[in-house]
Amino acid sequence: MSEFPLLSILIFLPLVGAVFILSIQGKVEIVARNSRYVALWTASANFLLSLVLWFNFDKSTPKFQFVEYAMWMPNLGIGYHVGVDGISILFVILTTVLTPICVLASWESINSRVKEYMVCFLVLETFMVGMFCALDLILFYTFFEAVLIPMFIIIGVWGGNRRIYAAFKLFLYTLLGSVLMLLAMITMYVDAGTTNIIKLLDHSFPFAMQTWIWLAFLASFAVKVPMWPVHTWLPDAHVEAPTAGSVILAGVLLKFGGYGFLRFSLPMMPDASLMFTPIIFSLSVIAVVYTSLVALAQEDVKKLIAYSSIAHMGFVTAGVFSMTVQGVEGAIYQMLSHGVVSAALFLIVGVIYDRIHTREINAYGGLVNRMPFYSLIFMIFLLASIGLPGTGGFIGEILVLLGVFKVNIWVAIFLATGVILGAAYMLYLYKRLIFGTLTKKRLLKIIDLSPREIAVFSPLLIVTIWMGIYPNSFLNFMHVSVANLLQKVQTSLAKSSVIYLAGG
Amino acid sequence: MVDALVVFLPLIGSSVAGLCALASNSSNKDQQRKIEIASQLITCGALLVSMALAWFIFFSITKEGLLRVTEISNWISSGSFEVSWSLRVDSLTAIMMVLVTTVSAMVHIYSIGYMKKDPSIPRFMCYLSLFTFFMLVLVSADNLIQLFFGWEGVGLASYLLIGFWYYKPSANAAAIKAFIVNRVGDFGFALGIFSIFVVFDTVHFDTIFQSVPAKNTYMIEIFGGEFHALTVICLLLFVGAMGKSAQLGLHTWLPDAMEGPTPVSALIHAATMVTAGIFMVARLSPIFEFSETALAVVTIVGATTTIFAATVACTQFDLKRIVAYSTCSQLGYMFFACGVSAYSAGIFHLLTHGFFKAVLFLGAGSVIHAMSDEQDIRKMGGIWKLIPITYVLMWIGSLALAGLPPFAGYFSKDIVLESAWAADTSFGYYAFWMGILAAMLTAFYSWRLIFITFHGKSRADEKVVAHIHESPSTMIGPIIVLAVGAIFSGYLFYSNFVGHDAINFWGQSITILDTHQAINKAHLVPSWVKNLPLNVAILGIFIAYLMYIWRPNLPTILAGKFRWLHLFFYNKWYWDELYTLLFVRPAMRLGWNLWKIGDGLLIDGIGPDGISSAVKRIAKRVAAFQTGYLYHYAFTMLAGLVVLISSYIFVRGG
């Protein structure tokens, strides 16, 4: 445990930056320029700080590290309590990597209300990092819900034509789940007498209560993942959101659900989790097959990638509830690699949208003739998305499938069909956008990636390949924590004499 | 170290060529030319060195049947799932390495001439070398996951090269088709890997192989029943092999893959990548040996593909497609050899086929080059005097393919057929007879091709004829090198691969149970079995002569007489139509319906949109209560009061 309040700084530094941006005054252009730079520097500084986390993390213990505690509402025992373990640390770093990239990606495409836009992103980062670090129920809930506000604003203000509809759809869907989750959290507090997540992890709830709490959490997490059939907000939100909004949405926000399952549902309600596993498996399988087929029929680039995101997240939920080492580690890995790859794919769409201002697939064709760099980068991320070995996508998928195969072969078989369909819709998309002859008039003068855009893509490119060639540098963070998690699940299951057949 | 060099040199070449491709600048001709030459020199140089080292490895390894494993790094570890990056070199790998690097090096050089006028030479060289790298990783894998890495990698390279001319819609469609059909195979392969992990708790070859006998009684629950685990594993893996090696059912991508440049067809779709399935079965022979069912399936699928592809090849008119179907057919031979446990015979045929099929493809490329990119043999004819060297080389390739002595195919095809007979099982006999029939058809379609293309009257237009010329030495040279292989590789390697020195030569790389004696008994079959393949081949050539030189109107008459049969063969047994009907169109329609009806009408209609419109409706109704008239409010209050009081009384009283 370090004395240096690293996590607090990681959480609140962006907020400080946001306040600083708010204080910038003057001409519109100057304010815009300064806001961009402040946001970029703050986000980059936060990323560098998160590297300290990466290097100083002790991978040999499942305990929470860099823990900080301060009283917040003493009479209720609620505290400001943060810390990271092997499951959450990589998500924190994912967030700090993606935020500066988002700022850089919005450099030229956002021209109105730049100041407010940058404030929104920095505030968003505070909430996201806070969410992954929170070790107190109420703190977790606060951050978990607060994220919605900047996201709502980003879509509602800087979005496309149907932005208001999309923003409200996102808001209402998520809110509905959250209300139930809050009730569940209050119930947990009443039963356990604490909001301390570390203590709650060791508390065992009675079975009947577990069931209800589990379902309430599901309502919230399922929307976030999103699982079928509460997924329809996602394509709308993605289509309307500005590029960077989509990046954060796909890159980080979608991981809240999977993270929630790992942090709460599995360890705190193991019996209920086991009982409901068939439901999760069914919904995951439907999500994968259904949304892959839907993706095949899309005519809007962003919608297609949004649907592919849902399919990829179907792997995550299945992996988590396989409750095997490979399944859970694969799910975490899949979330991380999807975070990078889908972020990149949305940026890729953003590149051509910035130039031609349409997302219609039919408006494009033959881009390779004028954009070779773009086509190359698109191809690499496409391959990562369809899980080609050598990219991060492969490791996540193969581990999840392996874990699920051990528990339920049918589920694994259906999930694996998603891999075939995934290749189909992505390659079909690529063909329609990139290949062919360049005949459309609007495209004749389209220009290839600018140095700024290359700077945006390079870190993501490196990480994706690194995740595929040497995944152990990421997996090593998880081993002990995941083993501990599964151990906990096993013991409490053994205690409640539920027959359980799975393992290492 | 040497092993790593062989594998990684092509990758280095590929990376450099890739950089060259990105640095290309079409506006500056001189600079562009320099970049092109640089990319060609580096990739060809890397490949030649790699080839030399591979031959060195081949001789040193197979001398005593050694096995050496070099671990490079760990890769994935999760629970008991441990995978490493490592290179496994034994006799089987060494053979594949030699074949891959030799054909690849020759194809690299050939491409210098063939792709001369193409605007993206560096990109082409980059893809070719990249393919070679993945293929070498595939053959030197020490575990299933790394095998899968190479497996998908060659699939990617194949996709990129089929679609190399990206402005051609047909090339794009063929590339996607190849990738997706292969993915269907990989689906089975992946499930096979998972089953292996569940049964053996490892994916490393040595550990698996050691514990196979102990797991022979193991049952696995799958598809709603209990099955012999090893059989399930082998069948799933074989689905992968069928996809990559274009066996019946998953073969539809191979003929379409001919959309790619011809050097690609020679390297990937004839000599190397498509043989990965046979390599996989041979590599996993210690598992396949324990499942009679799986071996029977391999035999039947292989034998059926052999005859299927041969019948189709007899009716096609596209020069490259004929050779492609011939490849498909020959792959069938290799599979049924493996199916009767004559793995060494299968691999022997794989090696010789690699040489003579590359000769045929590159020769075909030379013809196409001469005919100004014409591929339809109906528009050729009588050109043998104009391109004599190509003509001779095509003869050599065809003689080897048809299995006439002393060419390579004679030795390898005979031992395959003899093994099938010697297996002495009903599947073995089925394979033998199908193989004999296909051998006749092979000879027939090979000479049909030669006669229509090179003999008779010219059917090309004058412009094309005036332009016909022999290919440059960069193209002819590599074919001659490969032709040397097509002539001598059978005779030279016979005793090593399947003869007296076989045991020492193969070392531990192939396992055959004592109960499977096909390869040992192959030398003892009756002499009519030994002579039959040669006789039917000569018969096939004779029939081709009758039909295309002696009585050129005979084919039309026959096609008219047996119309439905001809149409059935000509339309490739209607596989593509069947798949479009069964999978492609329904998937698209289903996707569209799920989107519009599932998401739009049902989920959104009942969910968010439904609720919001319901809320609006109710709000409107509620708002209608606020009329502003006092007596409306008074009446409502009164009514409410009555309800309240009466319910109070009712409850109390009750």
PDB file of C-alpha atoms in Angstrom, chain A residues 365-502:
ATOM      1  CA  GLY A 365     -16.448   2.170 -52.585  1.00  0.00           C
ATOM      2  CA  GLY A 366     -12.917   1.879 -53.922  1.00  0.00           C
ATOM      3  CA  LEU A 367     -11.344   3.900 -51.117  1.00  0.00           C
ATOM      4  CA  VAL A 368      -8.138   1.903 -51.353  1.00  0.00           C
ATOM      5  CA  ASN A 369      -7.306   3.744 -54.544  1.00  0.00           C
ATOM      6  CA  ARG A 370      -6.809   6.995 -52.702  1.00  0.00           C
ATOM      7  CA  MET A 371      -6.377   5.868 -49.102  1.00  0.00           C
ATOM      8  CA  PRO A 372      -3.845   3.019 -48.865  1.00  0.00           C
ATOM      9  CA  PHE A 373      -2.777   3.770 -45.283  1.00  0.00           C
ATOM     10  CA  TYR A 374      -6.352   3.973 -44.192  1.00  0.00           C
ATOM     11  CA  SER A 375      -7.158   0.684 -45.889  1.00  0.00           C
ATOM     12  CA  LEU A 376      -4.216  -1.033 -44.240  1.00  0.00           C
ATOM     13  CA  ILE A 377      -5.128   0.147 -40.766  1.00  0.00           C
ATOM     14  CA  PHE A 378      -8.763  -0.716 -41.324  1.00  0.00           C
ATOM     15  CA  MET A 379      -7.739  -4.206 -42.452  1.00  0.00           C
ATOM     16  CA  ILE A 380      -5.671  -4.835 -39.345  1.00  0.00           C
ATOM     17  CA  PHE A 381      -8.438  -3.803 -36.966  1.00  0.00           C
ATOM     18  CA  LEU A 382     -10.954  -5.726 -39.000  1.00  0.00           C
ATOM     19  CA  LEU A 383      -8.828  -8.821 -38.563  1.00  0.00           C
ATOM     20  CA  ALA A 384      -8.616  -8.163 -34.843  1.00  0.00           C
ATOM     21  CA  SER A 385     -12.370  -7.808 -34.742  1.00  0.00           C
ATOM     22  CA  ILE A 386     -12.936 -11.165 -36.403  1.00  0.00           C
ATOM     23  CA  GLY A 387     -10.473 -12.776 -34.021  1.00  0.00           C
ATOM     24  CA  LEU A 388      -7.586 -13.611 -36.286  1.00  0.00           C
ATOM     25  CA  PRO A 389      -4.720 -15.239 -34.367  1.00  0.00           C
ATOM     26  CA  GLY A 390      -1.957 -12.748 -33.752  1.00  0.00           C
ATOM     27  CA  THR A 391      -4.388 -10.064 -32.675  1.00  0.00           C
ATOM     28  CA  GLY A 392      -5.961  -9.396 -29.298  1.00  0.00           C
ATOM     29  CA  GLY A 393      -9.382 -10.478 -30.475  1.00  0.00           C
ATOM     30  CA  PHE A 394      -8.240 -14.053 -30.939  1.00  0.00           C
ATOM     31  CA  ILE A 395      -6.997 -14.577 -27.401  1.00  0.00           C
ATOM     32  CA  GLY A 396     -10.219 -13.376 -25.829  1.00  0.00           C
ATOM     33  CA  GLU A 397     -12.411 -15.442 -28.087  1.00  0.00           C
ATOM     34  CA  ILE A 398     -10.416 -18.643 -27.831  1.00  0.00           C
ATOM     35  CA  LEU A 399     -10.222 -18.470 -24.033  1.00  0.00           C
ATOM     36  CA  VAL A 400     -13.923 -17.765 -23.680  1.00  0.00           C
ATOM     37  CA  LEU A 401     -14.859 -20.545 -26.065  1.00  0.00           C
ATOM     38  CA  LEU A 402     -12.521 -22.905 -24.264  1.00  0.00           C
ATOM     39  CA  GLY A 403     -14.001 -22.039 -20.889  1.00  0.00           C
ATOM     40  CA  VAL A 404     -17.558 -22.319 -22.123  1.00  0.00           C
ATOM     41  CA  PHE A 405     -16.837 -25.546 -23.990  1.00  0.00           C
ATOM     42  CA  LYS A 406     -15.836 -27.154 -20.704  1.00  0.00           C
ATOM     43  CA  VAL A 407     -19.182 -26.378 -19.127  1.00  0.00           C
ATOM     44  CA  ASN A 408     -21.610 -26.500 -22.003  1.00  0.00           C
ATOM     45  CA  ILE A 409     -20.672 -27.692 -25.460  1.00  0.00           C
ATOM     46  CA  TRP A 410     -23.836 -26.470 -27.148  1.00  0.00           C
ATOM     47  CA  VAL A 411     -23.289 -22.923 -26.003  1.00  0.00           C
ATOM     48  CA  ALA A 412     -19.729 -23.040 -27.294  1.00  0.00           C
ATOM     49  CA  ILE A 413     -20.901 -24.332 -30.657  1.00  0.00           C
ATOM     50  CA  PHE A 414     -23.434 -21.556 -31.085  1.00  0.00           C
ATOM     51  CA  LEU A 415     -20.978 -18.922 -29.949  1.00  0.00           C
ATOM     52  CA  ALA A 416     -18.471 -20.244 -32.469  1.00  0.00           C
ATOM     53  CA  THR A 417     -20.928 -19.735 -35.317  1.00  0.00           C
ATOM     54  CA  GLY A 418     -20.657 -16.075 -34.411  1.00  0.00           C
ATOM     55  CA  VAL A 419     -17.014 -16.274 -35.446  1.00  0.00           C
ATOM     56  CA  ILE A 420     -18.043 -17.366 -38.947  1.00  0.00           C
ATOM     57  CA  LEU A 421     -20.754 -14.740 -39.241  1.00  0.00           C
ATOM     58  CA  GLY A 422     -18.375 -12.121 -37.856  1.00  0.00           C
ATOM     59  CA  ALA A 423     -15.974 -12.766 -40.700  1.00  0.00           C
ATOM     60  CA  ALA A 424     -18.849 -12.556 -43.146  1.00  0.00           C
ATOM     61  CA  TYR A 425     -20.240  -9.181 -42.165  1.00  0.00           C
ATOM     62  CA  MET A 426     -16.875  -7.527 -41.619  1.00  0.00           C
ATOM     63  CA  LEU A 427     -15.336  -8.685 -44.888  1.00  0.00           C
ATOM     64  CA  TYR A 428     -18.535  -7.786 -46.721  1.00  0.00           C
ATOM     65  CA  LEU A 429     -18.352  -4.318 -45.193  1.00  0.00           C
ATOM     66  CA  TYR A 430     -14.698  -3.930 -46.106  1.00  0.00           C
ATOM     67  CA  LYS A 431     -15.359  -4.974 -49.666  1.00  0.00           C
ATOM     68  CA  ARG A 432     -18.131  -2.427 -50.057  1.00  0.00           C
ATOM     69  CA  LEU A 433     -16.164   0.434 -48.538  1.00  0.00           C
ATOM     70  CA  ILE A 434     -12.617  -0.163 -49.645  1.00  0.00           C
ATOM     71  CA  PHE A 435     -12.428  -2.379 -52.704  1.00  0.00           C
ATOM     72  CA  GLY A 436     -13.686  -1.863 -56.215  1.00  0.00           C
ATOM     73  CA  THR A 437     -13.061   1.113 -58.452  1.00  0.00           C
ATOM     74  CA  LEU A 438     -13.358   4.654 -57.255  1.00  0.00           C
ATOM     75  CA  THR A 439     -16.205   6.062 -59.319  1.00  0.00           C
ATOM     76  CA  LYS A 440     -18.362   8.062 -56.926  1.00  0.00           C
ATOM     77  CA  LYS A 441     -17.909  11.756 -57.523  1.00  0.00           C
ATOM     78  CA  ARG A 442     -17.749  12.806 -53.899  1.00  0.00           C
ATOM     79  CA  LEU A 443     -14.874  10.423 -53.247  1.00  0.00           C
ATOM     80  CA  LEU A 444     -12.618  11.487 -56.076  1.00  0.00           C
ATOM     81  CA  LYS A 445     -10.679  13.975 -53.971  1.00  0.00           C
ATOM     82  CA  ILE A 446     -10.735  12.136 -50.647  1.00  0.00           C
ATOM     83  CA  ILE A 447      -7.387  12.290 -48.854  1.00  0.00           C
ATOM     84  CA  ASP A 448      -5.534   9.677 -46.856  1.00  0.00           C
ATOM     85  CA  LEU A 449      -4.818   9.776 -43.128  1.00  0.00           C
ATOM     86  CA  SER A 450      -3.240  12.927 -41.735  1.00  0.00           C
ATOM     87  CA  PRO A 451      -0.287  12.684 -39.339  1.00  0.00           C
ATOM     88  CA  ARG A 452      -2.647  13.479 -36.470  1.00  0.00           C
ATOM     89  CA  GLU A 453      -4.871  10.590 -37.436  1.00  0.00           C
ATOM     90  CA  ILE A 454      -1.914   8.259 -37.723  1.00  0.00           C
ATOM     91  CA  ALA A 455      -0.901   9.366 -34.243  1.00  0.00           C
ATOM     92  CA  VAL A 456      -4.373   8.435 -33.060  1.00  0.00           C
ATOM     93  CA  PHE A 457      -4.243   4.965 -34.554  1.00  0.00           C
ATOM     94  CA  SER A 458      -0.656   3.939 -33.844  1.00  0.00           C
ATOM     95  CA  PRO A 459      -0.998   3.303 -30.102  1.00  0.00           C
ATOM     96  CA  LEU A 460      -4.130   1.259 -30.671  1.00  0.00           C
ATOM     97  CA  LEU A 461      -2.413  -0.677 -33.432  1.00  0.00           C
ATOM     98  CA  ILE A 462       0.572  -1.490 -31.268  1.00  0.00           C
ATOM     99  CA  VAL A 463      -1.598  -2.576 -28.351  1.00  0.00           C
ATOM    100  CA  THR A 464      -3.757  -4.813 -30.553  1.00  0.00           C
ATOM    101  CA  ILE A 465      -0.791  -6.676 -31.993  1.00  0.00           C
ATOM    102  CA  TRP A 466       0.920  -6.832 -28.620  1.00  0.00           C
ATOM    103  CA  MET A 467      -2.218  -8.321 -27.105  1.00  0.00           C
ATOM    104  CA  GLY A 468      -2.168 -10.997 -29.781  1.00  0.00           C
ATOM    105  CA  ILE A 469       1.508 -11.885 -29.790  1.00  0.00           C
ATOM    106  CA  TYR A 470       2.272 -11.701 -26.095  1.00  0.00           C
ATOM    107  CA  PRO A 471      -0.997 -11.751 -24.157  1.00  0.00           C
ATOM    108  CA  ASN A 472       0.705 -12.917 -21.005  1.00  0.00           C
ATOM    109  CA  SER A 473       1.763  -9.397 -20.119  1.00  0.00           C
ATOM    110  CA  PHE A 474      -1.941  -8.686 -19.602  1.00  0.00           C
ATOM    111  CA  LEU A 475      -3.090 -12.089 -18.443  1.00  0.00           C
ATOM    112  CA  ASN A 476      -0.466 -12.071 -15.681  1.00  0.00           C
ATOM    113  CA  PHE A 477      -2.337  -9.277 -13.970  1.00  0.00           C
ATOM    114  CA  MET A 478      -5.493 -11.328 -13.734  1.00  0.00           C
ATOM    115  CA  HIS A 479      -4.360 -14.801 -12.725  1.00  0.00           C
ATOM    116  CA  VAL A 480      -4.324 -14.409  -8.957  1.00  0.00           C
ATOM    117  CA  SER A 481      -7.429 -12.267  -8.730  1.00  0.00           C
ATOM    118  CA  VAL A 482      -9.439 -14.509 -11.019  1.00  0.00           C
ATOM    119  CA  ALA A 483      -8.285 -17.618  -9.174  1.00  0.00           C
ATOM    120  CA  ASN A 484      -9.286 -15.975  -5.943  1.00  0.00           C
ATOM    121  CA  LEU A 485     -12.661 -15.004  -7.337  1.00  0.00           C
ATOM    122  CA  LEU A 486     -13.394 -18.525  -8.547  1.00  0.00           C
ATOM    123  CA  GLN A 487     -12.101 -19.953  -5.309  1.00  0.00           C
ATOM    124  CA  LYS A 488     -14.547 -17.777  -3.429  1.00  0.00           C
ATOM    125  CA  VAL A 489     -17.392 -18.843  -5.674  1.00  0.00           C
ATOM    126  CA  GLN A 490     -16.474 -22.500  -5.192  1.00  0.00           C
ATOM    127  CA  THR A 491     -16.293 -22.325  -1.429  1.00  0.00           C
ATOM    128  CA  SER A 492     -19.559 -20.554  -0.993  1.00  0.00           C
ATOM    129  CA  LEU A 493     -21.165 -22.932  -3.394  1.00  0.00           C
ATOM    130  CA  ALA A 494     -19.755 -25.863  -1.481  1.00  0.00           C
ATOM    131  CA  LYS A 495     -21.094 -24.321   1.690  1.00  0.00           C
ATOM    132  CA  SER A 496     -24.577 -24.030   0.330  1.00  0.00           C
ATOM    133  CA  SER A 497     -24.230 -27.641  -0.845  1.00  0.00           C
ATOM    134  CA  VAL A 498     -25.038 -26.883  -4.418  1.00  0.00           C
ATOM    135  CA  ILE A 499     -23.467 -29.458  -6.644  1.00  0.00           C
ATOM    136  CA  TYR A 500     -21.020 -27.716  -8.847  1.00  0.00           C
ATOM    137  CA  LEU A 501     -18.956 -29.254 -11.555  1.00  0.00           C
ATOM    138  CA  ALA A 502     -16.358 -27.063 -13.152  1.00  0.00           C
TER     139      ALA A 502
END
